PDB file of C-alpha atoms in Angstrom:
ATOM      1  CA  GLN I   1       0.109   0.024   0.012  1.00  0.00           C
ATOM      2  CA  VAL I   2       1.534   3.420  -1.124  1.00  0.00           C
ATOM      3  CA  GLN I   3       1.437   5.886   1.709  1.00  0.00           C
ATOM      4  CA  VAL I   4       1.651   9.678   1.436  1.00  0.00           C
ATOM      5  CA  VAL I   5       2.357  11.665   4.638  1.00  0.00           C
ATOM      6  CA  GLU I   6       2.612  15.400   5.019  1.00  0.00           C
ATOM      7  CA  SER I   7       4.078  17.199   7.938  1.00  0.00           C
ATOM      8  CA  GLY I   8       5.023  20.753   8.863  1.00  0.00           C
ATOM      9  CA  GLY I   9       1.719  22.565   9.238  1.00  0.00           C
ATOM     10  CA  GLY I  10       0.822  24.919  11.991  1.00  0.00           C
ATOM     11  CA  SER I  11      -0.078  28.411  12.973  1.00  0.00           C
ATOM     12  CA  VAL I  12       1.948  31.365  11.875  1.00  0.00           C
ATOM     13  CA  GLN I  13       1.500  35.243  11.721  1.00  0.00           C
ATOM     14  CA  PRO I  14       1.024  37.100   8.447  1.00  0.00           C
ATOM     15  CA  GLY I  15       4.435  37.608   6.773  1.00  0.00           C
ATOM     16  CA  GLY I  16       5.779  34.605   8.329  1.00  0.00           C
ATOM     17  CA  SER I  17       7.442  31.257   7.013  1.00  0.00           C
ATOM     18  CA  LEU I  18       6.617  27.748   7.228  1.00  0.00           C
ATOM     19  CA  THR I  19       8.025  24.553   5.418  1.00  0.00           C
ATOM     20  CA  LEU I  20       5.841  21.459   4.532  1.00  0.00           C
ATOM     21  CA  SER I  21       7.285  18.288   3.979  1.00  0.00           C
ATOM     22  CA  CYS I  22       5.769  15.135   1.962  1.00  0.00           C
ATOM     23  CA  VAL I  23       7.073  11.650   1.883  1.00  0.00           C
ATOM     24  CA  ALA I  24       5.755   8.746  -0.146  1.00  0.00           C
ATOM     25  CA  SER I  25       6.425   5.202   0.880  1.00  0.00           C
ATOM     26  CA  GLY I  26       5.422   1.609  -0.212  1.00  0.00           C
ATOM     27  CA  PRO I  27       5.547  -0.398  -3.225  1.00  0.00           C
ATOM     28  CA  ILE I  28       6.496   2.473  -5.759  1.00  0.00           C
ATOM     29  CA  PHE I  29       8.045   1.744  -9.105  1.00  0.00           C
ATOM     30  CA  ASP I  30       8.512   5.336 -10.197  1.00  0.00           C
ATOM     31  CA  ILE I  31       7.109   8.741  -9.174  1.00  0.00           C
ATOM     32  CA  LEU I  32       6.298  11.021 -11.916  1.00  0.00           C
ATOM     33  CA  LEU I  33       5.154  14.075 -10.182  1.00  0.00           C
ATOM     34  CA  MET I  34       4.592  15.441  -6.609  1.00  0.00           C
ATOM     35  CA  GLY I  35       2.407  18.209  -5.933  1.00  0.00           C
ATOM     36  CA  TRP I  36       0.881  20.440  -3.187  1.00  0.00           C
ATOM     37  CA  TYR I  37      -2.918  21.337  -3.203  1.00  0.00           C
ATOM     38  CA  ARG I  38      -4.816  23.311  -0.688  1.00  0.00           C
ATOM     39  CA  GLN I  39      -8.486  23.502   0.424  1.00  0.00           C
ATOM     40  CA  ALA I  40      -9.836  26.550   2.374  1.00  0.00           C
ATOM     41  CA  PRO I  41     -12.954  26.257   4.355  1.00  0.00           C
ATOM     42  CA  GLY I  42     -15.992  26.394   1.893  1.00  0.00           C
ATOM     43  CA  LYS I  43     -13.745  26.439  -1.105  1.00  0.00           C
ATOM     44  CA  GLN I  44     -12.507  23.837  -3.524  1.00  0.00           C
ATOM     45  CA  ARG I  45      -9.102  22.098  -3.514  1.00  0.00           C
ATOM     46  CA  GLU I  46      -6.817  24.031  -5.661  1.00  0.00           C
ATOM     47  CA  LEU I  47      -3.226  23.490  -6.992  1.00  0.00           C
ATOM     48  CA  VAL I  48      -0.428  25.292  -5.333  1.00  0.00           C
ATOM     49  CA  ALA I  49       2.576  23.819  -6.791  1.00  0.00           C
ATOM     50  CA  THR I  50       4.021  20.808  -8.572  1.00  0.00           C
ATOM     51  CA  ILE I  51       7.386  19.167  -9.445  1.00  0.00           C
ATOM     52  CA  THR I  52       7.969  16.536 -11.977  1.00  0.00           C
ATOM     53  CA  SER I  53      10.682  13.858 -11.652  1.00  0.00           C
ATOM     54  CA  GLY I  54      12.659  15.653 -14.063  1.00  0.00           C
ATOM     55  CA  GLY I  55      12.547  18.792 -11.862  1.00  0.00           C
ATOM     56  CA  THR I  56      10.196  20.938 -13.816  1.00  0.00           C
ATOM     57  CA  THR I  57       8.197  23.205 -11.343  1.00  0.00           C
ATOM     58  CA  ASN I  58       4.764  24.676 -11.793  1.00  0.00           C
ATOM     59  CA  TYR I  59       3.157  27.110  -9.476  1.00  0.00           C
ATOM     60  CA  ALA I  60      -0.222  28.902  -9.063  1.00  0.00           C
ATOM     61  CA  ASP I  61      -0.256  32.582  -9.693  1.00  0.00           C
ATOM     62  CA  PHE I  62      -1.099  33.368  -6.226  1.00  0.00           C
ATOM     63  CA  VAL I  63       2.058  31.759  -4.678  1.00  0.00           C
ATOM     64  CA  LYS I  64       4.581  32.777  -7.418  1.00  0.00           C
ATOM     65  CA  GLY I  65       7.457  34.485  -5.770  1.00  0.00           C
ATOM     66  CA  ARG I  66       6.442  33.369  -2.288  1.00  0.00           C
ATOM     67  CA  PHE I  67       6.418  29.696  -2.270  1.00  0.00           C
ATOM     68  CA  THR I  68       9.104  27.082  -3.467  1.00  0.00           C
ATOM     69  CA  ILE I  69       8.554  23.398  -4.282  1.00  0.00           C
ATOM     70  CA  SER I  70      11.669  21.061  -4.196  1.00  0.00           C
ATOM     71  CA  GLY I  71      11.941  17.479  -4.440  1.00  0.00           C
ATOM     72  CA  ASP I  72      14.289  14.502  -3.611  1.00  0.00           C
ATOM     73  CA  LYS I  73      13.654  11.638  -6.101  1.00  0.00           C
ATOM     74  CA  ALA I  74      15.891   9.359  -4.212  1.00  0.00           C
ATOM     75  CA  LYS I  75      13.979   9.780  -0.761  1.00  0.00           C
ATOM     76  CA  ASN I  76      10.527  10.228  -2.559  1.00  0.00           C
ATOM     77  CA  THR I  77      10.027  13.520  -0.619  1.00  0.00           C
ATOM     78  CA  ALA I  78       8.672  16.866  -1.799  1.00  0.00           C
ATOM     79  CA  ASN I  79       8.987  20.186   0.373  1.00  0.00           C
ATOM     80  CA  LEU I  80       6.961  23.398   0.024  1.00  0.00           C
ATOM     81  CA  GLN I  81       8.721  26.385   1.431  1.00  0.00           C
ATOM     82  CA  MET I  82       6.142  29.061   2.204  1.00  0.00           C
ATOM     83  CA  SER I  83       7.255  32.749   2.968  1.00  0.00           C
ATOM     84  CA  SER I  84       5.377  36.038   3.072  1.00  0.00           C
ATOM     85  CA  LEU I  85       2.171  34.066   4.230  1.00  0.00           C
ATOM     86  CA  LYS I  86      -0.882  35.815   4.219  1.00  0.00           C
ATOM     87  CA  PRO I  87      -4.357  35.053   6.125  1.00  0.00           C
ATOM     88  CA  GLU I  88      -5.818  33.889   2.714  1.00  0.00           C
ATOM     89  CA  ASP I  89      -3.216  31.085   2.591  1.00  0.00           C
ATOM     90  CA  THR I  90      -5.002  29.443   5.410  1.00  0.00           C
ATOM     91  CA  ALA I  91      -5.975  26.052   4.418  1.00  0.00           C
ATOM     92  CA  VAL I  92      -5.608  22.333   4.732  1.00  0.00           C
ATOM     93  CA  TYR I  93      -2.410  21.471   2.393  1.00  0.00           C
ATOM     94  CA  TYR I  94      -2.392  18.320   0.677  1.00  0.00           C
ATOM     95  CA  CYS I  95       0.385  16.351  -1.026  1.00  0.00           C
ATOM     96  CA  LYS I  96      -0.444  14.273  -4.306  1.00  0.00           C
ATOM     97  CA  VAL I  97       1.982  11.864  -5.582  1.00  0.00           C
ATOM     98  CA  GLU I  98       1.506  10.686  -9.085  1.00  0.00           C
ATOM     99  CA  ALA I  99       3.251   7.395  -9.230  1.00  0.00           C
ATOM    100  CA  THR I 100       3.654   4.058 -11.260  1.00  0.00           C
ATOM    101  CA  PRO I 101       3.089   1.227  -8.375  1.00  0.00           C
ATOM    102  CA  LYS I 102       5.272  -1.765  -8.512  1.00  0.00           C
ATOM    103  CA  PHE I 103       4.077  -4.589 -11.055  1.00  0.00           C
ATOM    104  CA  ALA I 104       1.713  -2.110 -12.603  1.00  0.00           C
ATOM    105  CA  SER I 105       1.802  -0.227 -15.931  1.00  0.00           C
ATOM    106  CA  TYR I 106      -0.288   2.634 -15.274  1.00  0.00           C
ATOM    107  CA  ALA I 107       0.112   5.551 -12.960  1.00  0.00           C
ATOM    108  CA  VAL I 108      -1.976   6.389  -9.921  1.00  0.00           C
ATOM    109  CA  ASP I 109      -2.707   9.507  -7.916  1.00  0.00           C
ATOM    110  CA  TYR I 110      -2.017   8.925  -4.205  1.00  0.00           C
ATOM    111  CA  TRP I 111      -3.062  11.639  -1.690  1.00  0.00           C
ATOM    112  CA  GLY I 112      -2.106  12.388   1.969  1.00  0.00           C
ATOM    113  CA  GLU I 113      -4.487  13.461   4.655  1.00  0.00           C
ATOM    114  CA  GLY I 114      -3.423  16.862   4.655  1.00  0.00           C
ATOM    115  CA  THR I 115      -1.731  19.204   7.346  1.00  0.00           C
ATOM    116  CA  LEU I 116      -3.513  22.459   8.473  1.00  0.00           C
ATOM    117  CA  VAL I 117      -1.771  25.752   7.880  1.00  0.00           C
ATOM    118  CA  THR I 118      -3.355  28.881   9.618  1.00  0.00           C
ATOM    119  CA  VAL I 119      -2.186  32.310   9.022  1.00  0.00           C
ATOM    120  CA  SER I 120      -3.527  34.797  11.674  1.00  0.00           C
ATOM    121  CA  SER I 121      -2.306  37.509  13.836  1.00  0.00           C
TER     122      SER I 121
END
């Protein structure tokens, strides 16, 4: 069973910084992409940032210049460094891993349970 676990959430004041971490484990043959998404109360889940196995990154416009995604393919991890946080960044942040399981020929999206980030004074 492939598992995805996030960590690093918490409370921070506006303008502060926080780093989220994601690790995937289990019978994984290859990870194609890791990404961070978020869902605020009453809103739909939205993409924050992704990174491919080749290192190509993609960011939502609302985090460009403030958030940085990085990955370690050997360790099956992806971090999200968040700075200049705003109250509107408050949300549950989820990690998604697009991976090919062992003994399979197709990719599957695996999701973590999320970690809460609260930005408030």
